[in-house]
XYZ file of C-alpha atoms in Angstrom:
517
model
C 57.919 17.055 17.941
C 56.515 14.713 20.117
C 53.261 16.626 20.760
C 52.760 17.095 17.145
C 53.303 13.657 16.389
C 50.584 12.338 18.967
C 48.149 15.134 17.617
C 48.723 14.141 14.278
C 48.143 10.402 15.399
C 45.199 11.360 17.199
C 43.501 13.628 14.306
C 44.456 10.155 12.121
C 42.518 8.037 14.289
C 39.693 10.284 14.640
C 39.620 10.483 11.285
C 39.596 6.658 10.901
C 36.767 6.549 13.341
C 34.770 8.681 11.339
C 34.922 7.450 8.052
C 34.383 3.212 9.057
C 31.318 1.920 8.946
C 29.289 1.695 12.729
C 29.648 -2.291 13.529
C 26.518 -4.544 13.821
C 25.526 -4.789 17.814
C 23.718 -7.671 19.091
C 20.029 -6.487 18.087
C 20.988 -6.641 14.104
C 22.235 -9.858 14.857
C 19.115 -11.386 16.495
C 17.530 -9.280 14.207
C 19.187 -11.413 11.582
C 17.715 -14.760 13.200
C 14.799 -13.590 12.649
C 15.014 -12.375 8.886
C 16.719 -15.931 8.312
C 13.346 -17.209 9.779
C 11.529 -15.884 7.652
C 13.795 -17.046 4.851
C 13.998 -20.541 6.538
C 9.958 -20.730 5.902
C 9.885 -19.656 2.274
C 12.300 -22.187 1.242
C 10.624 -24.664 3.249
C 7.613 -23.552 1.229
C 9.027 -24.107 -2.052
C 9.944 -27.677 -1.778
C 7.295 -29.023 0.850
C 4.272 -29.212 -1.744
C 5.836 -31.625 -3.858
C 5.349 -34.447 -1.743
C 1.874 -33.875 -1.021
C 0.664 -33.172 -4.456
C -0.959 -37.120 -4.290
C -2.959 -36.817 -1.379
C -4.318 -33.360 -2.596
C -5.075 -34.357 -5.919
C -7.283 -37.471 -3.546
C -8.701 -35.095 -1.670
C -9.502 -31.887 -3.778
C -9.937 -34.084 -7.445
C -8.327 -31.527 -9.376
C -8.325 -31.693 -13.144
C -4.406 -31.937 -14.493
C -4.385 -28.154 -15.701
C -5.485 -27.263 -12.102
C -3.092 -29.656 -10.381
C -0.734 -27.571 -12.596
C -1.906 -24.332 -11.605
C -1.397 -25.438 -7.669
C 1.965 -26.055 -7.762
C 3.314 -23.016 -10.129
C 1.484 -20.134 -9.325
C 3.221 -19.061 -6.793
C 6.010 -19.068 -8.306
C 4.391 -16.787 -11.596
C 3.093 -14.957 -9.254
C 6.734 -14.623 -6.761
C 8.903 -13.938 -9.884
C 6.570 -11.332 -11.498
C 5.717 -8.637 -8.193
C 9.745 -9.067 -6.787
C 10.477 -6.171 -8.491
C 7.305 -4.144 -7.435
C 7.757 -4.915 -4.054
C 11.291 -4.241 -3.576
C 10.894 -0.942 -5.083
C 7.594 -0.583 -3.042
C 9.966 -1.088 -0.173
C 12.791 0.954 -0.177
C 9.338 3.622 -0.612
C 6.808 2.500 2.831
C 9.774 0.949 4.651
C 11.446 -2.631 4.320
C 10.103 -3.500 7.533
C 6.624 -2.401 7.458
C 6.343 -4.260 4.190
C 8.245 -7.600 5.749
C 5.884 -7.395 8.447
C 2.577 -6.563 6.107
C 4.150 -9.873 4.384
C 4.429 -11.955 6.908
C 0.664 -11.553 8.089
C -0.637 -11.922 4.679
C 1.556 -15.118 4.103
C 0.477 -16.429 7.348
C -3.523 -15.625 6.723
C -2.955 -17.292 2.578
C -1.380 -20.362 4.042
C -4.155 -20.907 6.570
C -6.553 -20.737 3.855
C -4.737 -22.887 1.664
C -4.852 -25.846 4.571
C -8.211 -25.640 4.657
C -9.028 -25.139 0.997
C -12.671 -27.321 0.237
C -12.101 -27.009 -3.739
C -9.022 -26.598 -6.466
C -10.149 -22.870 -7.187
C -9.823 -22.012 -3.149
C -6.399 -23.646 -3.242
C -5.236 -21.717 -6.501
C -6.735 -18.716 -4.982
C -4.615 -19.258 -2.117
C -1.428 -19.779 -3.344
C -1.676 -16.826 -5.685
C -1.767 -14.806 -2.014
C 1.015 -16.849 -0.965
C 3.030 -15.288 -4.166
C 1.952 -11.773 -3.837
C 3.500 -12.443 0.355
C 6.388 -13.806 -0.651
C 7.360 -11.261 -3.407
C 7.130 -9.317 -0.164
C 9.023 -11.122 2.031
C 12.325 -12.007 0.036
C 13.708 -8.775 -1.107
C 12.543 -7.139 1.767
C 14.623 -9.626 3.878
C 18.056 -9.082 1.799
C 17.551 -5.551 2.011
C 17.160 -5.154 5.243
C 20.154 -6.888 5.817
C 22.426 -3.955 3.368
C 21.344 -1.497 5.572
C 21.463 -3.241 9.026
C 24.770 -4.522 8.264
C 27.467 -1.779 7.164
C 30.507 -3.017 8.171
C 31.343 -5.542 4.128
C 32.794 -8.259 6.408
C 30.132 -8.439 8.660
C 27.683 -7.925 5.972
C 28.912 -10.949 4.283
C 28.771 -13.171 7.128
C 25.365 -12.160 7.448
C 24.301 -12.777 3.823
C 25.813 -16.182 4.255
C 24.148 -17.010 6.976
C 21.130 -15.724 4.698
C 22.136 -18.510 1.981
C 23.078 -21.047 4.571
C 18.785 -20.799 5.292
C 17.822 -20.751 1.947
C 19.767 -23.916 0.895
C 18.522 -25.256 4.689
C 15.018 -24.887 4.261
C 15.133 -27.138 0.617
C 16.777 -29.465 2.385
C 14.257 -29.592 5.456
C 11.528 -29.367 2.580
C 10.822 -32.870 1.398
C 11.751 -34.288 4.962
C 9.269 -31.722 7.244
C 6.814 -32.872 4.291
C 6.933 -36.606 4.495
C 6.857 -36.643 8.313
C 3.328 -34.224 7.836
C 1.998 -36.466 5.565
C 2.942 -39.629 7.276
C 0.906 -38.093 10.742
C -1.548 -35.731 9.392
C -3.330 -34.313 6.702
C -1.915 -32.310 3.587
C -3.253 -28.881 4.622
C -0.685 -29.635 8.016
C 2.487 -28.560 5.087
C 1.139 -25.434 5.081
C 0.165 -24.747 8.616
C 3.756 -25.132 9.588
C 4.151 -21.828 8.198
C 1.803 -20.035 11.099
C 4.327 -20.235 14.327
C 7.017 -18.581 12.259
C 4.531 -15.969 11.323
C 3.477 -15.097 14.141
C 7.325 -14.767 15.505
C 8.458 -12.747 12.891
C 5.518 -9.905 13.756
C 6.181 -10.369 17.384
C 10.112 -9.758 17.285
C 10.512 -8.212 13.654
C 9.120 -4.724 15.755
C 11.555 -4.994 18.518
C 14.956 -6.438 16.960
C 14.867 -5.076 13.170
C 14.958 -1.674 12.599
C 13.442 0.504 9.923
C 14.731 1.338 7.022
C 13.620 3.071 3.442
C 15.116 5.420 0.645
C 14.728 8.973 1.587
C 13.625 10.460 -1.415
C 12.154 7.697 -3.500
C 10.437 9.797 -5.945
C 7.134 9.060 -7.426
C 6.254 5.296 -8.024
C 5.394 4.418 -11.351
C 2.329 2.509 -11.879
C 3.222 2.089 -15.303
C 6.666 0.720 -15.041
C 5.345 -1.438 -12.421
C 2.594 -3.140 -14.838
C 5.289 -3.981 -17.602
C 7.521 -5.613 -14.744
C 4.838 -7.810 -14.185
C 4.052 -8.014 -17.684
C 7.499 -8.999 -18.815
C 8.523 -11.591 -16.383
C 5.496 -13.751 -15.564
C 4.654 -14.566 -19.475
C 8.406 -15.752 -19.576
C 8.305 -17.762 -17.298
C 5.058 -19.075 -17.894
C 6.245 -19.506 -21.427
C 9.457 -21.003 -20.072
C 7.852 -23.864 -17.669
C 4.848 -24.910 -19.988
C 7.534 -25.722 -22.854
C 9.215 -28.201 -20.827
C 6.461 -29.727 -19.225
C 4.239 -29.688 -22.789
C 6.480 -28.540 -25.394
C 6.385 -25.551 -27.506
C 3.840 -24.477 -29.070
C 2.620 -21.307 -31.363
C 0.107 -20.103 -27.989
C 3.441 -20.262 -25.613
C 5.855 -18.095 -28.353
C 3.063 -15.686 -28.647
C 2.819 -15.739 -24.627
C 7.176 -15.507 -24.619
C 6.767 -12.499 -27.241
C 4.394 -10.373 -24.853
C 6.999 -11.317 -22.066
C 9.884 -9.858 -23.931
C 8.114 -6.601 -25.660
C 7.307 -5.502 -22.458
C 10.767 -6.134 -21.026
C 12.001 -3.984 -23.755
C 9.636 -1.423 -23.109
C 10.185 -1.779 -19.113
C 14.058 -1.315 -19.905
C 13.067 1.923 -22.290
C 10.520 3.490 -19.936
C 13.606 3.038 -16.914
C 15.866 5.233 -19.034
C 13.728 8.160 -19.504
C 12.497 8.616 -15.880
C 14.122 10.531 -13.347
C 13.533 8.167 -10.755
C 13.878 4.627 -12.141
C 12.304 1.594 -10.413
C 15.102 -0.789 -11.327
C 18.395 1.950 -11.800
C 19.483 0.399 -14.730
C 23.100 1.991 -14.230
C 23.588 -0.803 -11.852
C 24.301 -3.143 -14.234
C 27.118 -0.890 -16.077
C 28.664 -1.936 -12.620
C 30.858 -5.467 -13.827
C 30.487 -6.699 -10.069
C 26.812 -5.887 -9.816
C 26.181 -7.594 -13.305
C 28.385 -10.024 -13.132
C 26.447 -11.362 -9.828
C 23.665 -11.387 -11.338
C 24.950 -13.648 -13.783
C 26.446 -16.156 -11.934
C 23.618 -15.845 -9.551
C 21.136 -16.864 -12.333
C 23.585 -19.810 -13.478
C 24.511 -21.389 -10.001
C 20.593 -21.460 -9.557
C 19.727 -23.296 -12.846
C 22.167 -25.798 -12.768
C 20.975 -26.414 -9.349
C 16.992 -26.497 -9.708
C 17.780 -28.475 -13.160
C 19.472 -31.394 -11.432
C 16.464 -31.440 -8.253
C 14.551 -31.420 -11.020
C 16.028 -34.971 -13.328
C 17.580 -36.034 -9.941
C 14.991 -36.988 -7.902
C 13.066 -38.373 -10.839
C 16.407 -40.817 -11.613
C 16.595 -41.985 -7.763
C 12.945 -43.095 -7.645
C 12.036 -43.786 -11.142
C 14.728 -45.697 -12.359
C 16.905 -46.685 -9.604
C 13.675 -47.576 -7.357
C 14.374 -45.548 -4.481
C 10.984 -44.596 -2.182
C 10.901 -41.087 -1.571
C 11.832 -40.899 2.023
C 15.855 -42.930 0.570
C 15.418 -40.196 -2.627
C 15.335 -37.204 0.303
C 18.345 -39.115 2.101
C 20.506 -39.089 -1.261
C 20.093 -35.885 -1.657
C 20.915 -34.442 1.604
C 24.178 -35.044 1.159
C 24.288 -32.083 -1.618
C 21.649 -29.793 -0.281
C 23.325 -30.085 3.311
C 26.670 -29.154 1.323
C 24.998 -26.127 0.131
C 24.168 -24.745 3.529
C 27.805 -25.405 4.908
C 29.481 -23.720 1.765
C 27.235 -20.583 2.308
C 28.625 -19.980 5.330
C 32.110 -20.886 4.383
C 32.017 -18.783 1.723
C 32.275 -15.596 3.984
C 35.376 -16.784 5.487
C 36.811 -17.566 2.172
C 35.814 -13.831 0.537
C 38.434 -13.039 3.375
C 41.779 -14.399 2.055
C 40.655 -14.333 -1.936
C 38.958 -11.804 -4.023
C 35.352 -12.350 -4.475
C 35.945 -13.117 -8.312
C 37.998 -16.025 -7.762
C 35.809 -17.345 -5.285
C 32.843 -16.823 -7.549
C 35.157 -18.744 -10.428
C 36.610 -21.922 -7.905
C 32.883 -22.484 -6.855
C 31.582 -22.910 -10.086
C 34.267 -24.816 -11.226
C 33.423 -27.051 -8.193
C 29.472 -26.657 -9.617
C 30.793 -28.023 -13.067
C 32.761 -30.700 -11.449
C 30.030 -31.900 -9.388
C 27.965 -31.994 -12.769
C 30.365 -34.101 -14.537
C 30.369 -36.828 -12.331
C 26.326 -37.634 -13.689
C 28.190 -38.863 -16.731
C 28.780 -42.181 -14.771
C 24.970 -42.430 -14.051
C 23.830 -45.686 -15.456
C 20.524 -47.530 -14.578
C 22.008 -49.829 -12.192
C 21.928 -49.065 -8.328
C 25.440 -50.448 -8.135
C 27.540 -48.963 -9.758
C 25.271 -45.498 -9.833
C 24.789 -44.144 -6.614
C 28.085 -43.141 -5.193
C 28.700 -41.032 -8.330
C 25.411 -38.967 -7.726
C 25.889 -38.589 -4.039
C 29.345 -36.982 -4.978
C 28.042 -35.100 -8.271
C 25.337 -33.777 -6.069
C 27.772 -32.902 -3.372
C 30.366 -31.194 -5.321
C 27.074 -28.815 -7.192
C 25.198 -28.412 -4.138
C 29.212 -27.076 -2.283
C 29.699 -24.750 -5.610
C 26.627 -23.315 -6.033
C 25.837 -22.633 -2.027
C 29.206 -20.682 -2.331
C 28.669 -19.078 -5.325
C 24.413 -17.597 -4.312
C 26.563 -16.316 -1.034
C 29.311 -13.832 -3.191
C 26.959 -13.059 -5.366
C 24.416 -11.857 -3.137
C 26.732 -9.704 -1.439
C 28.046 -8.425 -4.743
C 24.882 -7.215 -5.760
C 23.441 -5.331 -2.354
C 27.026 -4.147 -1.886
C 27.762 -2.524 -5.367
C 23.991 -0.609 -4.802
C 23.930 2.704 -2.456
C 21.497 1.913 1.225
C 18.745 3.843 -0.296
C 18.178 1.455 -3.180
C 19.029 -1.591 -1.112
C 15.488 -3.258 -1.684
C 15.388 -3.080 -5.853
C 18.820 -4.541 -5.834
C 17.517 -7.128 -3.978
C 14.573 -7.677 -5.779
C 16.838 -8.059 -8.985
C 19.206 -10.364 -7.242
C 15.819 -12.923 -6.326
C 14.305 -12.097 -9.446
C 17.696 -13.963 -10.783
C 17.170 -16.649 -8.297
C 13.600 -17.288 -9.499
C 14.461 -16.916 -13.203
C 17.503 -18.996 -12.515
C 14.961 -22.336 -11.161
C 12.417 -21.573 -14.075
C 15.277 -21.667 -16.482
C 16.959 -25.280 -15.062
C 13.644 -27.128 -14.341
C 12.565 -25.887 -18.436
C 15.831 -25.911 -20.353
C 17.531 -28.469 -19.007
C 14.352 -30.469 -18.154
C 13.264 -30.419 -21.681
C 16.865 -31.336 -22.620
C 16.715 -34.909 -20.645
C 13.031 -35.075 -22.027
C 13.562 -34.532 -25.453
C 16.417 -37.455 -25.425
C 14.327 -39.429 -23.144
C 11.095 -39.743 -25.920
C 13.731 -40.085 -28.991
C 15.106 -43.038 -27.184
C 12.242 -45.049 -25.861
C 12.008 -48.296 -27.849
C 7.750 -48.486 -28.833
C 8.040 -51.452 -30.624
C 5.923 -53.334 -28.103
C 3.628 -50.729 -27.592
C 0.137 -49.708 -29.713
C 0.204 -46.881 -31.928
C -2.586 -45.126 -30.216
C -0.830 -45.278 -26.567
C 2.823 -44.577 -28.003
C 1.601 -40.667 -27.181
C 0.822 -41.606 -23.912
C 4.232 -43.718 -22.764
C 6.598 -40.803 -23.930
C 4.780 -38.214 -22.322
C 6.749 -38.112 -18.975
C 9.452 -41.046 -17.138
C 6.403 -41.479 -15.010
C 4.319 -42.231 -17.204
C 6.078 -44.441 -18.881
C 7.262 -46.036 -15.827
C 3.077 -46.301 -14.662
C 2.020 -47.743 -18.818
C 4.958 -50.286 -18.345
C 2.793 -51.897 -15.779
C 0.018 -52.549 -18.131
C 2.255 -54.796 -20.616
C 2.864 -58.301 -20.163
C 5.870 -59.267 -18.384
C 8.545 -59.773 -20.858
C 7.210 -56.683 -23.161
C 6.973 -54.676 -19.473
C 10.735 -55.437 -18.868
C 12.410 -54.682 -22.774
C 9.820 -51.413 -22.341
C 11.253 -50.528 -18.911
C 15.229 -51.309 -20.383
C 14.535 -48.905 -22.818
C 12.807 -46.027 -20.514
C 15.674 -46.411 -18.146
C 18.585 -46.028 -20.650
C 16.523 -43.207 -22.275
C 16.350 -41.209 -19.738
C 19.844 -41.852 -18.546
C 21.100 -40.937 -21.542
C 19.185 -37.282 -21.754
C 20.861 -36.862 -17.848
C 24.246 -37.294 -19.665
C 23.504 -34.728 -22.183
C 22.256 -32.200 -19.649
C 25.075 -32.794 -17.255
C 27.552 -31.733 -19.919
C 25.529 -28.716 -21.080
C 25.412 -27.420 -17.394
C 29.336 -28.071 -16.955
C 29.787 -25.904 -19.926
C 26.989 -23.567 -19.081
C 29.229 -22.962 -15.424
C 32.315 -23.118 -17.246
C 31.579 -20.250 -18.809
C 30.405 -18.750 -15.722
C 33.556 -18.911 -14.034
C 35.348 -17.879 -16.717
C 33.163 -14.091 -16.258
C 33.541 -14.602 -12.995
C 37.416 -15.134 -13.000
C 37.414 -11.864 -15.051
C 36.159 -9.401 -12.310
C 39.711 -9.857 -10.708
C 40.841 -7.447 -12.999
C 38.246 -4.698 -11.714
C 38.433 -4.979 -8.239
C 41.161 -3.216 -6.137
């Protein structure tokens, strides 16, 4: 009997050994540091350019449309190519695509740094967008294939998410320091050493992975995915900046139509570029939605929050960056803490709690006013809550997305997560920005403003602040009071909308618990 018991126990142990996923070794963790470095750089690059805009304007003298393209074309191209590049990485190899993208991003950064005309800088930003689209899904897809143990994978994705938050926090501070000591092109040259490290260590530390049976690469699907995403992102951003128009409605309609055609084509293909069956999985569907809405809240608050700190409370760019830093740091810490939380609580409950925390932070913005003395603490605490909630939500949602997909489709699944991320940024800036600006324009007191200048004075918070300097002191003071109060009223409405959206998302995430074992 004892012999039989021992044999049975040995057989059971051997069975568990065969079925348990292999744990990552030191090589995989070292490879994660290289992947995290690439993501950190992309996150820094997304925010570092904003501070360089005045210097670029003074040096290259771009027109207003050219300046907008310099800032926005990167995100347009990036959003449009994420699904295509994620799918391409599944076919040719994710590490190979990562290294190609790293070289391309480095070269494009060098061209941008030494651009001698607005057209040259726009072209370089396009190339950066193309290269960035290869890097983002490749990093998350490689994590899925390198870390097969679920607990280790959650930790790895937490590090990945923390790098995104850390890069967003470091961007303004790094950019401010570089611009104080060097010319504007230096904000692009910081990319080169990081890319050299990635190209040197990537082949050694990162194992190659791909789909062994990818099927045919479908060019019409690739074209339709770009025609769906780029026009929609463009229409949303332009509507936020300049208001809706018939032309933007047409552009948006082209994107929606292309999206419908893309979905119909994916349903017919034996090897679709985007496996729509993934959206039938509650975990995958909920993760994508919460990812989008969490970033929606963070991007919107960063958009109007930075303007509020500088143009309403009168903070310098460095002071504004320091006030934003606790919330951005909370995003990093919370991203790492998420890996611990999901060990003890179900992902749906963790997601719901994170979104409620972010909603509570948004509610604190209702206490903001034009008064520095009473508004600084509510702003810092409110953004701290949003940052912490979003950090946890991004980690958990990204983990759910890549865990729901089979390993061979990791790149395509990661591309869906990144597309939700980029779409959330665009919608957060556009929709919340539009709400703030609509209330702002309707609340302005233009009685002291000449009729022919009313349009220019109410175009934006910055334009109104600049216009006030041209008025006599008494009129300028009255006008600025209405400017600040109108902008704060817009923030209050946007904060209520943000909190409502996050609470709805929290309810959806909490319901996910019922579908989990």
